[in-house]
mmCIF file of C-alpha atoms in Angstrom:
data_model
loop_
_atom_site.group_PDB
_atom_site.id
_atom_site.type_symbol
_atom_site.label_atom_id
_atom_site.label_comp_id
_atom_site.label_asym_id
_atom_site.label_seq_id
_atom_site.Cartn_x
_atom_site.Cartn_y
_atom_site.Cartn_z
ATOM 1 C CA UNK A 1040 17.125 -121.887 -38.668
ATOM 2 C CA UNK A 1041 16.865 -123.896 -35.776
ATOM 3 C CA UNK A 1042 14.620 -126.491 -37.353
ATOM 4 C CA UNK A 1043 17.567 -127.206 -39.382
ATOM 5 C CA UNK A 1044 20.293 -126.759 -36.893
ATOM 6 C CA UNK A 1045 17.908 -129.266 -35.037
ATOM 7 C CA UNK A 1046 17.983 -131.964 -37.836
ATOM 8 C CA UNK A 1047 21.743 -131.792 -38.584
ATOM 9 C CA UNK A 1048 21.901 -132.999 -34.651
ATOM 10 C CA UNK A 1049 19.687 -135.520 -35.094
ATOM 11 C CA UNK A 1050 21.838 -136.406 -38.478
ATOM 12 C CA UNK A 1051 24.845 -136.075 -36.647
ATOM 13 C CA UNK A 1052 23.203 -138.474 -34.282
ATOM 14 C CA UNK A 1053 22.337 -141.069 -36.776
ATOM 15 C CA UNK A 1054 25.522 -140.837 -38.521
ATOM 16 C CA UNK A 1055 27.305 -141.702 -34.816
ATOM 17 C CA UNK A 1056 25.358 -144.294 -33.726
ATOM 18 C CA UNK A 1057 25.367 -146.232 -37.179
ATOM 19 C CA UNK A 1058 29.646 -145.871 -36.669
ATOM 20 C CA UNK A 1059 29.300 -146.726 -32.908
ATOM 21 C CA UNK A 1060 27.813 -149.801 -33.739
ATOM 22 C CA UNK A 1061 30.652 -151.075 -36.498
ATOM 23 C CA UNK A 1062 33.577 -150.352 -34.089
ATOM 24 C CA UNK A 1063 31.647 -151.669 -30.810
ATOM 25 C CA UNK A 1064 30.179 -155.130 -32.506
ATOM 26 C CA UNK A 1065 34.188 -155.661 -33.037
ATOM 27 C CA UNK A 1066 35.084 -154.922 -29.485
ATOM 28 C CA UNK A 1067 31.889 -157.072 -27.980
ATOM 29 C CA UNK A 1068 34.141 -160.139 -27.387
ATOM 30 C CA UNK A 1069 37.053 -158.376 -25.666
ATOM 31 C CA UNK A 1070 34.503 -156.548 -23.690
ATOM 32 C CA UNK A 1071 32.553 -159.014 -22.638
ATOM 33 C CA UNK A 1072 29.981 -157.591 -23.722
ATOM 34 C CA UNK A 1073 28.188 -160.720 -25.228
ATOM 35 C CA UNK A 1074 24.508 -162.265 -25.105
ATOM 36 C CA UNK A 1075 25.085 -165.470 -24.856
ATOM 37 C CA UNK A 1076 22.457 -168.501 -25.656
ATOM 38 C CA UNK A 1077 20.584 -169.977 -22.230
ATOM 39 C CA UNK A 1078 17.724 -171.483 -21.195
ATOM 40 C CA UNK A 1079 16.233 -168.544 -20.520
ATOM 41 C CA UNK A 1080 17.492 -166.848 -23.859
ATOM 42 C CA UNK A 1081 16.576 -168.955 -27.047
ATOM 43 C CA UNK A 1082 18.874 -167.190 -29.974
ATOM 44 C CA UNK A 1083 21.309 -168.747 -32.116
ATOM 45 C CA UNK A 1084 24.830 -167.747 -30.494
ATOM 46 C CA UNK A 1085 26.253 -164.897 -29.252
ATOM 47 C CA UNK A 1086 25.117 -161.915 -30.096
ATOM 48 C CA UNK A 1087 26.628 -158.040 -29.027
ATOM 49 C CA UNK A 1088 25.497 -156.378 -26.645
ATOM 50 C CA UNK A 1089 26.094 -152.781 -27.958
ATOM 51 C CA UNK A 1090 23.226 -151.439 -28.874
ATOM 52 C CA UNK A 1091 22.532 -148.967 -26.287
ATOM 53 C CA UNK A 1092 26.265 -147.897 -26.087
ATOM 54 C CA UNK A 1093 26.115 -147.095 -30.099
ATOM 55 C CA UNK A 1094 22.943 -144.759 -29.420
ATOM 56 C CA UNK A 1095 23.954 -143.115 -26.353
ATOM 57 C CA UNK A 1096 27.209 -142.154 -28.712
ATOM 58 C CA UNK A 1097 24.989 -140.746 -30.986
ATOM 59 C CA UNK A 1098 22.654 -138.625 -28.357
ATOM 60 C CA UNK A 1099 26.517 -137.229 -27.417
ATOM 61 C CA UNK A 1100 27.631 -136.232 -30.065
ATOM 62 C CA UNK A 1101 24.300 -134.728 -31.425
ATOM 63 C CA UNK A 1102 24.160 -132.756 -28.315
ATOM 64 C CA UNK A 1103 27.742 -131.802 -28.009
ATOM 65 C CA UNK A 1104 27.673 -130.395 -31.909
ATOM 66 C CA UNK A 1105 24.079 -128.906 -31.057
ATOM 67 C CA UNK A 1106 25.110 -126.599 -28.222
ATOM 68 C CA UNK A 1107 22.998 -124.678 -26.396
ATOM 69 C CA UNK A 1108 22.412 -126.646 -23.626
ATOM 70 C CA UNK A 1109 19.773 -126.100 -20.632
ATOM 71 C CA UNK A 1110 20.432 -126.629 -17.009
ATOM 72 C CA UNK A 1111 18.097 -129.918 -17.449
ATOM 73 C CA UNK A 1112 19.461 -131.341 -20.670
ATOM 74 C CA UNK A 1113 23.141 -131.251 -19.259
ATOM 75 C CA UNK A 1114 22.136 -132.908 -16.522
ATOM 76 C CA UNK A 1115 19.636 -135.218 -17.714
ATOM 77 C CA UNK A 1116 22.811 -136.415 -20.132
ATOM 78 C CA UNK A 1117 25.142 -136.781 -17.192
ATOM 79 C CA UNK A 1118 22.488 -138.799 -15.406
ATOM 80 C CA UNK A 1119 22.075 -140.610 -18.611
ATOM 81 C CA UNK A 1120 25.805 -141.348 -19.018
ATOM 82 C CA UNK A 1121 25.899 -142.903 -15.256
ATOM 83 C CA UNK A 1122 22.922 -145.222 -16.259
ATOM 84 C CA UNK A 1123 24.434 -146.560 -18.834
ATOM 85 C CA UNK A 1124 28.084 -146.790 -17.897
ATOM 86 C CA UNK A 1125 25.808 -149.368 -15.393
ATOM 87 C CA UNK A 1126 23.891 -150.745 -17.972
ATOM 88 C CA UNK A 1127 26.895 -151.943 -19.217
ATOM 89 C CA UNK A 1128 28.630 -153.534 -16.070
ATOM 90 C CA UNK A 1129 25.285 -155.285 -15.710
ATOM 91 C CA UNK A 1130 25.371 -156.516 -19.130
ATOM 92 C CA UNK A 1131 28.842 -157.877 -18.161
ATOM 93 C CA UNK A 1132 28.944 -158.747 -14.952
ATOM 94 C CA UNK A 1133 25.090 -159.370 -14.244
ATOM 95 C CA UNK A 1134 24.709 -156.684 -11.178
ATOM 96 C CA UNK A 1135 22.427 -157.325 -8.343
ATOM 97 C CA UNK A 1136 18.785 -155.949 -8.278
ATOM 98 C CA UNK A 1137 19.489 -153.845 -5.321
ATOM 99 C CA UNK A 1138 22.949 -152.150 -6.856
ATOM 100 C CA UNK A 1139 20.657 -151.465 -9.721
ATOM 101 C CA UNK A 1140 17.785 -149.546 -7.835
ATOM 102 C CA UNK A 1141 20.065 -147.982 -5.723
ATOM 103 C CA UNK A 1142 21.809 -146.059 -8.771
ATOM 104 C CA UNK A 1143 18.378 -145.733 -10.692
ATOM 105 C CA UNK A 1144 16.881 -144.004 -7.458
ATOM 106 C CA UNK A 1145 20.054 -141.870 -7.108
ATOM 107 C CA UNK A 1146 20.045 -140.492 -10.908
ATOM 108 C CA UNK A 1147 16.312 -139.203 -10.366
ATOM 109 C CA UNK A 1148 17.073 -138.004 -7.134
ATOM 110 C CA UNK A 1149 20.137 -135.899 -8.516
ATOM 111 C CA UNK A 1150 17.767 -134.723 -11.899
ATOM 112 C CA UNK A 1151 14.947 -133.817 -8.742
ATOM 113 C CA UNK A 1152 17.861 -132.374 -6.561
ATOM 114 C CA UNK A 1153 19.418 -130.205 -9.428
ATOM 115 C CA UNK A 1154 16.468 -129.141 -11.508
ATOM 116 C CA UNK A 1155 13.635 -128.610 -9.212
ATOM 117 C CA UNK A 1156 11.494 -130.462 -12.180
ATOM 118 C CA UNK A 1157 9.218 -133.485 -10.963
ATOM 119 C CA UNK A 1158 5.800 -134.192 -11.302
ATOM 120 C CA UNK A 1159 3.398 -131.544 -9.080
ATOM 121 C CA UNK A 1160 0.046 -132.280 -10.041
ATOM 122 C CA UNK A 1161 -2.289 -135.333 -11.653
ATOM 123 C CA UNK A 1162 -4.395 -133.017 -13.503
ATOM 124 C CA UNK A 1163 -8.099 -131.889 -12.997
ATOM 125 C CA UNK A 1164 -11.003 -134.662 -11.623
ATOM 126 C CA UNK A 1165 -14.312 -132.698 -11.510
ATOM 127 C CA UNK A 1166 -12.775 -129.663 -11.685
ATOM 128 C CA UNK A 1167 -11.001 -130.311 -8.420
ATOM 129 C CA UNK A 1168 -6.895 -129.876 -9.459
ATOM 130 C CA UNK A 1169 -5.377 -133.135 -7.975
ATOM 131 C CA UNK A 1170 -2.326 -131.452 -6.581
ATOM 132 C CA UNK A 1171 0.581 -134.011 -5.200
ATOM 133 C CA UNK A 1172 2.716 -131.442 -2.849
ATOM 134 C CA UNK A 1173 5.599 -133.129 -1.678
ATOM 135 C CA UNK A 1174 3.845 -137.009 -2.177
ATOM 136 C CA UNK A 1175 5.354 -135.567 -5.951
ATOM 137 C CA UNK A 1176 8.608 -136.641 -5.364
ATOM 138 C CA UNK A 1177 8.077 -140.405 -4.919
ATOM 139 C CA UNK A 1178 5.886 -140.456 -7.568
ATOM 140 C CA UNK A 1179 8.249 -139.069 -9.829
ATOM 141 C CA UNK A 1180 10.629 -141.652 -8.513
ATOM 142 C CA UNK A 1181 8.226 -144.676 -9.067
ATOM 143 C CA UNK A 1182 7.187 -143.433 -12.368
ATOM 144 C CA UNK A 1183 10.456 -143.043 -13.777
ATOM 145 C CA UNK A 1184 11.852 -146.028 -12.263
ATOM 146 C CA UNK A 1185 9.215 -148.308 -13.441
ATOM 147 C CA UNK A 1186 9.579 -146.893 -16.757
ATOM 148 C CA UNK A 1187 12.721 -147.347 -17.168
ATOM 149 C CA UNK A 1188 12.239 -151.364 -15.780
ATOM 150 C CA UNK A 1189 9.720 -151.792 -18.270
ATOM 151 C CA UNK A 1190 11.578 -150.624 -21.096
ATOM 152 C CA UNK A 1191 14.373 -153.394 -19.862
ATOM 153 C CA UNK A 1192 11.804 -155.989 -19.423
ATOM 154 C CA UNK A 1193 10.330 -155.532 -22.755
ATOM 155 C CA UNK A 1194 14.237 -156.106 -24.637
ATOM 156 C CA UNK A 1195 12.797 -159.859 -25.093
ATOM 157 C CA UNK A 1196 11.950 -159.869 -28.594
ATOM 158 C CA UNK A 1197 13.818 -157.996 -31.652
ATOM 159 C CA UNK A 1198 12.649 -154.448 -32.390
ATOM 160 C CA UNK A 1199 10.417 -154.341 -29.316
ATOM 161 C CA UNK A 1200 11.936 -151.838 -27.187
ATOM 162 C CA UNK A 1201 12.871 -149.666 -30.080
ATOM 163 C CA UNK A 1202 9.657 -149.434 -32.139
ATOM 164 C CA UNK A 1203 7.824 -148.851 -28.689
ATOM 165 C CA UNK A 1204 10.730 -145.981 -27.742
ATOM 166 C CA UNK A 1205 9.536 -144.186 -31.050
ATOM 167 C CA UNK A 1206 6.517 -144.574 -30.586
ATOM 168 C CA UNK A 1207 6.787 -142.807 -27.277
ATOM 169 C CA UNK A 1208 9.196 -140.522 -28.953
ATOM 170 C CA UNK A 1209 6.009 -139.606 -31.852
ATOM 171 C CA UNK A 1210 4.100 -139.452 -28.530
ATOM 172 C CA UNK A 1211 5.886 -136.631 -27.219
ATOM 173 C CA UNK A 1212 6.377 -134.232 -30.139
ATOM 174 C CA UNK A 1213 2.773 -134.635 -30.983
ATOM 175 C CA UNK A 1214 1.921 -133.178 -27.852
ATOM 176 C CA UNK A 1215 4.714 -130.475 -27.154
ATOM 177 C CA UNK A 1216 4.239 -126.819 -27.935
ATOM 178 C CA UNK A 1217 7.251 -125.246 -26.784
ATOM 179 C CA UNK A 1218 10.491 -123.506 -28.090
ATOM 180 C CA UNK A 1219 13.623 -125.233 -30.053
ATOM 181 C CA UNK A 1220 16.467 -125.395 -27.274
ATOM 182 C CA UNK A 1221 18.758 -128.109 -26.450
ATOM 183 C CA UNK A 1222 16.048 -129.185 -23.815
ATOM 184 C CA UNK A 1223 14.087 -132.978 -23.380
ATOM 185 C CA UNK A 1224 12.493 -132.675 -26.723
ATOM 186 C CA UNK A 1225 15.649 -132.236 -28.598
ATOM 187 C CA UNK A 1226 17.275 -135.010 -27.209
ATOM 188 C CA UNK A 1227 14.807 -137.023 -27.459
ATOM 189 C CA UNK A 1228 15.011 -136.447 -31.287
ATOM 190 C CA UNK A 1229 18.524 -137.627 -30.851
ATOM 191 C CA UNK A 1230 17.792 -140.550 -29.342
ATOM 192 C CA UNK A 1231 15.072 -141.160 -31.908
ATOM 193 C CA UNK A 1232 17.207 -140.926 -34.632
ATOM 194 C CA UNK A 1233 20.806 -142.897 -32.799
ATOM 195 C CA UNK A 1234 17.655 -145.605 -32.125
ATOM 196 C CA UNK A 1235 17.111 -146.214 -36.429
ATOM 197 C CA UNK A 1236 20.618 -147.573 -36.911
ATOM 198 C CA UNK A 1237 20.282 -150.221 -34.051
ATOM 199 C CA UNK A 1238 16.530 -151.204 -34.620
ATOM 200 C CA UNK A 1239 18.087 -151.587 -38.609
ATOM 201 C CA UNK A 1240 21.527 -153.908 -36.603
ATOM 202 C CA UNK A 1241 19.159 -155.528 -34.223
ATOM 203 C CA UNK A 1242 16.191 -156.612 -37.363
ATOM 204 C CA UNK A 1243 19.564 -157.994 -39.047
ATOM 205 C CA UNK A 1244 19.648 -155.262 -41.643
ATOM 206 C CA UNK A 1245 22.806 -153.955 -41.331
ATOM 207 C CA UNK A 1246 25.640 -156.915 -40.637
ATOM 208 C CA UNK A 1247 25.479 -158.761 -37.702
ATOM 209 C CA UNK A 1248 23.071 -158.872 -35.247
ATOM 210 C CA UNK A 1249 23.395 -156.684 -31.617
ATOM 211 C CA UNK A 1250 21.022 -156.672 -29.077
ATOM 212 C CA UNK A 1251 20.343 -153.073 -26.749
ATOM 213 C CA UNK A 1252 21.720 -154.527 -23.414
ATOM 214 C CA UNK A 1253 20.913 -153.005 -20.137
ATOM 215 C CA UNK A 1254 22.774 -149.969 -20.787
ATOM 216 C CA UNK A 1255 19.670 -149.399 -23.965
ATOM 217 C CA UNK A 1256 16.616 -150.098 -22.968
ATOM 218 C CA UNK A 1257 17.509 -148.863 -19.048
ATOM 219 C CA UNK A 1258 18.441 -145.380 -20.616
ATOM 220 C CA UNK A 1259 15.965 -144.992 -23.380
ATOM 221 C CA UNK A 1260 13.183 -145.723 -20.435
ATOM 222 C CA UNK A 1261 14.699 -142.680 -18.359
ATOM 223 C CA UNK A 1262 14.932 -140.333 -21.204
ATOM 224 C CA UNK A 1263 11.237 -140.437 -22.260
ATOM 225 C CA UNK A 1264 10.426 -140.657 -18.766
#
């Protein structure tokens, strides 16, 4: 029952993203929300920067109709939302490196703060358990935060950032073993399946072309990490 329940969110998920991406591709221009060519970007005109709104839509509203949510997942979505409602001024208005890091570091600090989850240990070495103490919370913050930076660095080339986001995505659910709640793995099989109507957009598969933005690939790096 709640392997289906699961799949009509992710569904419900697809479904939203795939409309997201219709209505926002019209409101690009008026937004400003628009990659345009430079000598530093080599595509042919401007193209939409709505990719990562349309799937963070769909991740939403396949939460919202899932229900059921943990402590984590709510806040890991209201994180989410903040990182992306800057995503998008950056894709707009170009923000500074430091305005950036400053509200990346404050979204892991609030997901530390609130849910007491962050990484405690680095595994066994010799049978000695490498145990991080409080040196885990500024590893947690590096390793999220670089993450996420990579995941924006690699939204160079079409399909990059999303075929590498499922693959991390496949990663994941290969190697979890727990319960069906509305916790990480659940939304990350949101975000997989908002993720198949852009990479389709983005391949020029489905009408005109749209590129993630900031507000994409900064999000989908925090999510899986």
């Amino acid at each position: 029952m709640q392997d289906t329940r699961t799949m009509l969110a992710c569904a419900a998920a697809l479904f939203t993203s795939a409309v997201a991406i219709v209505v926002l591709r019209r409101l690009a221009e008026p937004l400003g929300l628009l990659d345009r060519p430079s000598d530093r970007k080599q595509h042919q005109g401007s193209v939409p920067l709505v990719g990562g709104l349309a799937m963070f839509c769909g991740v939403f509203v396949g939460a919202w109709w899932y229900g059921d949510a943990t402590q984590m997942s709510r806040m890991l979505l209201t994180t989410a939302a903040g990182l992306t409602i800057m995503g998008s001024l950056d894709d707009r208005h170009e923000l500074s490196v430091r305005t950036r890091l400053i509200v990346q570091t404050l979204a892991v600090f609030v997901m530390i703060g609130s849910t007491d989850v962050y990484i405690r240990s680095l595994g066994t070495l010799n049978g000695v358990q490498l145990q991080l103490g409080p040196l885990g919370i500024p590893v947690t913050l590096i390793a999220v935060i670089g993450l996420l930076n990579a995941f924006n660095m690699m939204d160079g080339i079409d399909g990059l950032s999303g075929s590498m986001g499922l693959v991390g995505i496949g990663s994941i659910f290969a190697f979890h073993h727990g319960g069906v709640t509305l916790g990480v793995t659940v939304l990350i099989a949101m975000l997989g399946a908002a993720m198949i109507p852009y990479l389709a957009a983005n391949l020029g598969l489905f009408g005109r072309k749209i590129f993630m933005g900031d507000a994409g690939s900064t999000v989908l790096g925090y999510l899986l990490g």
